[in-house]
Short mmCIF file of C-alpha atoms and ligand atoms in Angstrom, two decimals:
data_model
loop_
_atom_site.label_atom_id
_atom_site.label_comp_id
_atom_site.label_asym_id
_atom_site.label_seq_id
_atom_site.Cartn_x
_atom_site.Cartn_y
_atom_site.Cartn_z
CA MET A 8 -22.90 -8.40 -18.83
CA SER A 9 -19.96 -9.15 -16.63
CA ALA A 10 -17.25 -6.81 -15.42
CA ARG A 11 -13.87 -6.17 -16.93
CA ILE A 12 -11.34 -7.95 -14.74
CA ILE A 13 -8.55 -5.58 -13.72
CA ASP A 14 -5.25 -7.42 -14.12
CA GLY A 15 -3.22 -6.13 -11.18
CA LYS A 16 -0.57 -8.77 -11.76
CA ALA A 17 0.19 -7.52 -15.28
CA PHE A 18 0.01 -3.87 -14.20
CA ALA A 19 2.42 -4.55 -11.33
CA ALA A 20 4.83 -6.43 -13.60
CA ALA A 21 4.92 -3.47 -16.00
CA LEU A 22 5.48 -1.04 -13.11
CA ARG A 23 8.37 -3.18 -11.86
CA VAL A 24 9.98 -3.06 -15.30
CA ARG A 25 9.71 0.76 -15.34
CA VAL A 26 11.18 0.96 -11.83
CA GLY A 27 14.03 -1.33 -12.93
CA GLN A 28 14.85 0.96 -15.85
CA ALA A 29 14.76 4.04 -13.64
CA ALA A 30 16.92 2.27 -11.04
CA SER A 31 19.58 1.51 -13.63
CA HIS A 32 19.62 5.19 -14.71
CA PHE A 33 19.98 6.17 -11.05
CA THR A 34 22.89 3.76 -10.59
CA ALA A 35 24.67 5.03 -13.71
CA ARG A 36 24.23 8.64 -12.61
CA ILE A 37 24.90 8.40 -8.85
CA GLY A 38 27.39 5.55 -8.77
CA ARG A 39 25.45 3.30 -6.39
CA LYS A 40 22.17 1.41 -6.47
CA PRO A 41 19.07 2.65 -4.65
CA GLY A 42 18.94 0.77 -1.32
CA LEU A 43 15.99 -0.62 0.64
CA ALA A 44 16.51 -1.80 4.24
CA VAL A 45 13.89 -4.19 5.61
CA VAL A 46 13.78 -4.92 9.33
CA LEU A 47 12.10 -8.05 10.66
CA VAL A 48 11.79 -8.71 14.39
CA GLY A 49 10.91 -12.30 15.31
CA GLU A 50 10.03 -15.32 13.21
CA ASP A 51 6.38 -14.84 12.30
CA PRO A 52 6.04 -17.15 9.24
CA ALA A 53 3.83 -14.82 7.17
CA SER A 54 6.13 -11.85 7.89
CA SER A 55 9.17 -13.93 6.90
CA VAL A 56 7.55 -14.73 3.56
CA TYR A 57 6.72 -11.05 2.96
CA VAL A 58 10.27 -9.97 3.82
CA ARG A 59 11.75 -12.59 1.52
CA SER A 60 9.55 -11.55 -1.40
CA LYS A 61 10.32 -7.85 -0.81
CA GLY A 62 14.04 -8.65 -0.85
CA LYS A 63 13.72 -10.64 -4.07
CA ALA A 64 11.71 -7.88 -5.76
CA THR A 65 14.29 -5.28 -4.69
CA VAL A 66 17.15 -7.23 -6.23
CA ALA A 67 15.10 -7.97 -9.37
CA ALA A 68 14.55 -4.20 -9.80
CA GLY A 69 18.31 -3.61 -9.73
CA MET A 70 18.31 -2.17 -6.21
CA GLU A 71 20.26 -3.09 -3.09
CA SER A 72 18.38 -5.15 -0.51
CA ILE A 73 19.60 -4.80 3.07
CA GLU A 74 17.90 -7.25 5.44
CA HIS A 75 18.04 -7.04 9.22
CA ARG A 76 16.53 -10.04 10.99
CA LEU A 77 16.41 -9.58 14.75
CA PRO A 78 15.36 -12.09 17.41
CA ALA A 79 11.82 -11.88 18.85
CA ASP A 80 13.16 -10.71 22.24
CA THR A 81 14.95 -7.66 20.78
CA ASP A 82 14.33 -4.68 23.06
CA GLN A 83 13.05 -1.25 22.08
CA ALA A 84 16.44 0.47 22.54
CA THR A 85 18.22 -1.98 20.21
CA LEU A 86 15.59 -1.54 17.51
CA THR A 87 15.66 2.25 17.89
CA ALA A 88 19.46 2.23 17.60
CA LEU A 89 19.20 0.20 14.36
CA ILE A 90 16.67 2.67 12.91
CA ASP A 91 19.00 5.55 13.82
CA ARG A 92 21.90 3.82 12.03
CA LEU A 93 19.77 3.22 8.93
CA ASN A 94 18.54 6.84 9.00
CA ALA A 95 22.18 8.00 8.95
CA ASP A 96 23.37 5.49 6.33
CA GLU A 97 23.83 7.25 2.97
CA ALA A 98 23.42 3.96 1.06
CA VAL A 99 19.93 3.41 2.50
CA ASP A 100 17.12 5.24 0.66
CA GLY A 101 14.17 3.34 2.09
CA ILE A 102 13.49 1.79 5.50
CA LEU A 103 10.67 -0.63 6.11
CA VAL A 104 9.89 -2.22 9.46
CA GLN A 105 7.79 -5.32 8.89
CA LEU A 106 4.58 -5.30 10.95
CA PRO A 107 3.31 -6.62 13.27
CA LEU A 108 6.09 -6.08 15.80
CA PRO A 109 6.23 -8.24 18.96
CA ARG A 110 3.86 -7.03 21.68
CA HIS A 111 6.60 -5.64 23.97
CA ILE A 112 7.70 -3.16 21.29
CA ASP A 113 6.01 0.24 20.97
CA GLU A 114 5.14 0.17 17.27
CA ARG A 115 4.26 3.84 17.01
CA ALA A 116 7.59 4.90 18.57
CA VAL A 117 9.46 2.76 16.03
CA LEU A 118 7.53 3.99 12.99
CA THR A 119 7.91 7.64 13.99
CA ARG A 120 11.66 7.15 14.47
CA ILE A 121 12.14 6.48 10.73
CA ASP A 122 13.35 9.48 8.71
CA PRO A 123 10.14 10.54 6.87
CA ASP A 124 12.12 10.89 3.63
CA LYS A 125 13.13 7.20 3.90
CA ASP A 126 9.68 6.05 5.07
CA VAL A 127 8.79 4.01 1.97
CA ASP A 128 5.72 2.51 3.69
CA GLY A 129 4.37 6.05 4.13
CA PHE A 130 3.18 5.33 7.69
CA HIS A 131 5.03 8.21 9.41
CA PRO A 132 2.67 10.98 10.65
CA VAL A 133 4.72 13.49 8.63
CA ASN A 134 3.88 11.60 5.44
CA ALA A 135 0.23 11.24 6.48
CA GLY A 136 0.20 15.03 7.01
CA ARG A 137 1.85 15.67 3.66
CA LEU A 138 -0.76 13.50 1.94
CA ALA A 139 -3.60 15.27 3.76
CA THR A 140 -2.28 18.71 2.80
CA GLY A 141 -1.17 17.94 -0.77
CA ILE A 142 2.60 18.07 -0.27
CA ASP A 143 4.79 15.53 -2.09
CA GLY A 144 5.77 12.79 0.34
CA LEU A 145 5.72 9.01 0.48
CA VAL A 146 2.28 7.42 0.22
CA PRO A 147 1.32 3.98 1.64
CA CYS A 148 1.88 1.33 -1.02
CA THR A 149 -1.48 -0.46 -1.10
CA PRO A 150 -3.74 2.59 -1.56
CA LEU A 151 -1.32 4.14 -4.06
CA GLY A 152 -1.44 0.87 -6.00
CA CYS A 153 -5.27 1.02 -5.96
CA LEU A 154 -5.15 4.59 -7.27
CA MET A 155 -2.86 3.55 -10.13
CA LEU A 156 -5.35 0.84 -11.16
CA LEU A 157 -8.23 3.32 -10.89
CA ARG A 158 -6.45 5.93 -13.00
CA ASP A 159 -5.93 3.31 -15.67
CA ILE A 160 -9.70 2.66 -15.82
CA HIS A 161 -10.81 6.27 -15.28
CA PRO A 162 -8.42 8.79 -16.84
CA HIS A 163 -10.77 11.46 -15.44
CA LEU A 164 -11.52 10.72 -11.81
CA ALA A 165 -12.68 14.26 -10.97
CA GLY A 166 -16.28 14.45 -9.84
CA LEU A 167 -16.82 10.70 -9.48
CA GLU A 168 -18.53 9.42 -6.32
CA ALA A 169 -16.07 7.22 -4.41
CA VAL A 170 -16.87 5.15 -1.35
CA VAL A 171 -14.02 3.73 0.72
CA ILE A 172 -15.03 0.96 3.12
CA GLY A 173 -12.62 0.93 6.08
CA ARG A 174 -10.66 3.67 7.83
CA SER A 175 -7.34 2.06 8.77
CA ASN A 176 -4.18 4.19 8.69
CA ILE A 177 -2.65 1.71 6.25
CA VAL A 178 -5.40 1.53 3.63
CA GLY A 179 -8.73 3.30 4.21
CA LYS A 180 -7.61 6.76 5.35
CA PRO A 181 -4.81 7.27 2.81
CA MET A 182 -7.08 5.85 0.07
CA ALA A 183 -9.74 8.44 0.87
CA ALA A 184 -7.10 11.20 0.91
CA LEU A 185 -5.76 10.12 -2.49
CA LEU A 186 -9.23 10.04 -4.05
CA LEU A 187 -10.00 13.48 -2.59
CA GLN A 188 -6.76 14.76 -4.12
CA GLU A 189 -8.08 13.42 -7.47
CA SER A 190 -11.23 15.54 -6.91
CA CYS A 191 -13.56 12.62 -6.33
CA THR A 192 -16.47 13.11 -3.95
CA VAL A 193 -15.33 10.80 -1.19
CA THR A 194 -17.29 9.01 1.52
CA THR A 195 -15.59 6.80 4.07
CA VAL A 196 -17.78 4.15 5.67
CA HIS A 197 -16.66 2.06 8.63
CA SER A 198 -17.76 -0.26 11.41
CA ARG A 199 -19.94 2.44 13.03
CA THR A 200 -21.64 3.60 9.81
CA ARG A 201 -25.42 3.19 10.12
CA ASP A 202 -26.22 2.09 6.57
CA VAL A 203 -23.16 1.02 4.59
CA MET A 204 -25.23 -0.28 1.68
CA ALA A 205 -27.02 3.05 1.16
CA HIS A 206 -23.66 4.76 0.61
CA VAL A 207 -22.13 2.03 -1.56
CA ARG A 208 -25.19 2.06 -3.84
CA MET A 209 -24.39 5.64 -4.91
CA ALA A 210 -20.75 4.98 -5.74
CA ASP A 211 -19.04 5.07 -9.13
CA ILE A 212 -15.95 3.72 -7.36
CA VAL A 213 -15.96 1.33 -4.40
CA VAL A 214 -12.76 0.46 -2.54
CA ALA A 215 -13.27 -2.33 0.00
CA ALA A 216 -10.68 -2.64 2.80
CA VAL A 217 -12.65 -4.32 5.54
CA GLY A 218 -11.12 -7.73 6.23
CA ILE A 219 -14.47 -9.60 6.05
CA PRO A 220 -14.80 -12.26 3.31
CA GLY A 221 -17.48 -11.41 0.71
CA PHE A 222 -18.65 -8.36 2.70
CA VAL A 223 -19.71 -6.30 -0.34
CA ARG A 224 -22.79 -7.84 -1.97
CA ARG A 225 -24.00 -7.83 -5.56
CA ASP A 226 -27.18 -5.82 -4.84
CA TRP A 227 -25.17 -2.98 -3.22
CA ILE A 228 -23.40 -2.10 -6.44
CA LYS A 229 -24.52 0.53 -8.93
CA PRO A 230 -24.42 -1.12 -12.38
CA GLY A 231 -21.17 -0.26 -14.15
CA ALA A 232 -19.29 0.84 -10.98
CA THR A 233 -15.59 0.09 -10.57
CA VAL A 234 -14.84 -2.12 -7.57
CA ILE A 235 -11.40 -2.42 -5.99
CA ASP A 236 -11.10 -5.31 -3.55
CA VAL A 237 -8.23 -4.81 -1.10
CA GLY A 238 -9.25 -7.69 1.17
CA ILE A 239 -6.97 -10.66 1.67
CA ASN A 240 -8.80 -13.20 3.80
CA ARG A 241 -7.52 -16.71 4.37
CA THR A 242 -10.49 -19.11 4.50
CA GLU A 243 -10.96 -22.87 4.26
CA THR A 244 -11.63 -22.43 0.55
CA GLY A 245 -8.44 -20.41 0.04
CA LEU A 246 -7.68 -16.72 -0.35
CA VAL A 247 -10.78 -14.55 -0.79
CA GLY A 248 -11.47 -10.83 -0.96
CA ASP A 249 -13.89 -8.49 0.80
CA VAL A 250 -16.16 -8.49 -2.25
CA ASP A 251 -18.62 -11.27 -3.13
CA PRO A 252 -17.57 -12.68 -6.54
CA ALA A 253 -21.19 -12.21 -7.76
CA VAL A 254 -20.47 -8.45 -7.78
CA ALA A 255 -18.67 -9.06 -11.10
CA GLU A 256 -22.13 -9.61 -12.67
CA VAL A 257 -23.07 -5.93 -12.17
CA ALA A 258 -19.81 -3.99 -11.82
CA GLY A 259 -18.15 -2.34 -14.83
CA ALA A 260 -14.65 -3.35 -13.69
CA ILE A 261 -13.36 -5.30 -10.71
CA THR A 262 -10.07 -6.48 -9.23
CA PRO A 263 -9.82 -10.23 -8.62
CA VAL A 264 -8.44 -11.81 -5.44
CA PRO A 265 -5.75 -12.98 -5.81
CA GLY A 266 -4.12 -11.14 -8.72
CA GLY A 267 -5.66 -7.69 -8.26
CA VAL A 268 -4.46 -5.28 -5.58
CA GLY A 269 -2.09 -7.77 -3.90
CA PRO A 270 0.69 -7.72 -6.53
CA MET A 271 0.54 -3.91 -6.68
CA THR A 272 1.72 -3.48 -3.09
CA ILE A 273 5.29 -4.72 -3.57
CA ALA A 274 5.57 -3.05 -7.00
CA VAL A 275 4.64 0.29 -5.40
CA LEU A 276 7.14 -0.36 -2.61
CA MET A 277 9.81 -0.61 -5.31
CA ARG A 278 8.48 2.59 -6.86
CA ASN A 279 8.53 4.40 -3.50
CA THR A 280 12.12 3.31 -2.87
CA LEU A 281 13.20 4.64 -6.24
CA VAL A 282 11.33 7.91 -5.70
CA ALA A 283 12.93 8.29 -2.24
CA ALA A 284 16.38 7.61 -3.74
CA CYS A 285 15.87 10.20 -6.50
CA ARG A 286 14.66 12.86 -4.08
CA ARG A 287 17.54 12.23 -1.69
CA ALA A 288 20.01 12.50 -4.58
CA GLY A 289 18.38 15.71 -5.84
CA LEU A 290 17.18 14.05 -9.07
CA PRO A 291 13.64 14.46 -10.41
CA ALA A 292 11.60 11.26 -9.98
CA PRO A 293 10.81 9.77 -13.40
CA ASP A 294 7.35 10.85 -14.64
CA ALA A 295 6.39 7.35 -15.71
CA LEU A 296 6.35 6.13 -12.12
P1 NAD B 161 -8.21 -3.06 9.55
O1 NAD B 161 -8.74 -4.24 10.31
O2 NAD B 161 -7.17 -2.21 10.14
O3 NAD B 161 -9.43 -2.12 9.14
C1 NAD B 161 -10.66 -2.63 8.75
C2 NAD B 161 -11.63 -1.49 8.60
O4 NAD B 161 -12.90 -2.04 8.22
C3 NAD B 161 -11.84 -0.71 9.88
O5 NAD B 161 -11.55 0.64 9.64
C4 NAD B 161 -13.32 -0.89 10.22
O6 NAD B 161 -13.94 0.32 10.64
C5 NAD B 161 -13.91 -1.36 8.91
N1 NAD B 161 -15.03 -2.28 9.18
C6 NAD B 161 -15.03 -3.37 9.96
N2 NAD B 161 -16.26 -3.93 9.98
C7 NAD B 161 -17.05 -3.15 9.20
C8 NAD B 161 -18.42 -3.19 8.84
N3 NAD B 161 -19.24 -4.15 9.30
N4 NAD B 161 -18.88 -2.24 8.01
C9 NAD B 161 -18.06 -1.28 7.53
N5 NAD B 161 -16.75 -1.19 7.84
C10 NAD B 161 -16.26 -2.12 8.67
O7 NAD B 161 -7.76 -3.68 8.15
P2 NAD B 161 -6.76 -3.10 7.00
O8 NAD B 161 -5.36 -3.20 7.47
O9 NAD B 161 -7.26 -1.81 6.48
O10 NAD B 161 -7.00 -4.23 5.92
C11 NAD B 161 -8.27 -4.47 5.33
C12 NAD B 161 -8.19 -5.69 4.44
O11 NAD B 161 -7.23 -5.44 3.42
C13 NAD B 161 -7.70 -6.96 5.12
O12 NAD B 161 -8.35 -8.07 4.51
C14 NAD B 161 -6.22 -7.00 4.81
O13 NAD B 161 -5.71 -8.32 4.81
C15 NAD B 161 -6.22 -6.42 3.44
N6 NAD B 161 -4.94 -5.77 3.06
C16 NAD B 161 -4.45 -6.08 1.84
C17 NAD B 161 -3.28 -5.50 1.40
C18 NAD B 161 -2.79 -5.83 0.03
O14 NAD B 161 -1.61 -5.75 -0.23
N7 NAD B 161 -3.66 -6.18 -0.88
C19 NAD B 161 -2.60 -4.59 2.21
C20 NAD B 161 -3.15 -4.25 3.45
C21 NAD B 161 -4.34 -4.85 3.86
#
């Protein structure tokens, strides 16, 4: 038996439609569109592509896209001053600083400068703290997208054994916090874990965010488990995930790469921007998001 393939592309498209509808209600009610400001420092080609697709998605969802492209030699003070202006700008609901920043910039200082209520990437320590303590905040897009896919497969997540592979601030840690909030029994394994396989074998849900092509093997997986592959690894044979494709022979459901988690990230960014806009305007965020 082979696994159900989780269609992240279709799920993301549907989410973007719902965000678009909510954005048009917001605009009718408030008299302006929700606004997302994206800041890019330098000309890294991959970052440029990401920024362009975020801008396009923002406009397609009926929101205002505000792009700031700064030269690679921009200094810390100039970038900080821009963040301060965006924090104070009433038309800006979300601020995203595209990473990585050039080496001479203190990334942490920049990310903590963003108003937490406009921090649509959810990387600010205030939002990490809110997530850890169960207060509504803004949650990093990729793990929230994974959770949406998981909820679709498992309407009742409570009590399931979940193993998250990786402990980055962007994916692994917030993913584990979200699954704990759903009352899963959560284990985080990482580069210093003694026996990764022994943990993965027990899991009903496996989320792989490692950055190593084909890291998760077929014989690690409990038959019927749900496997979410966050990995995006560029190899000679193209884009591959952190999960060996043979895992699909034993898993119950699995996200493909590409077309699984990847498309969810920008869709959730749109969702976070809309949620930030609603909260700032004192409107309830639409339930369907
Ligand atoms: P990271 O490099 O910051 O973290 C990798 C984690 O893997 C670390 O916490 C490390 O402890 C763990 N790890 C490394 N080797 C290990 C081993 N042998 N055993 C167990 N754990 C090990 O990476 P990240 O930013 O969390 O990204 C992970 C992957 O997800 C990458 O492939 C990245 O490209 C991808 N990613 C995808 C999206 C998306 O939109 N789909 C978003 C962010 C990241």
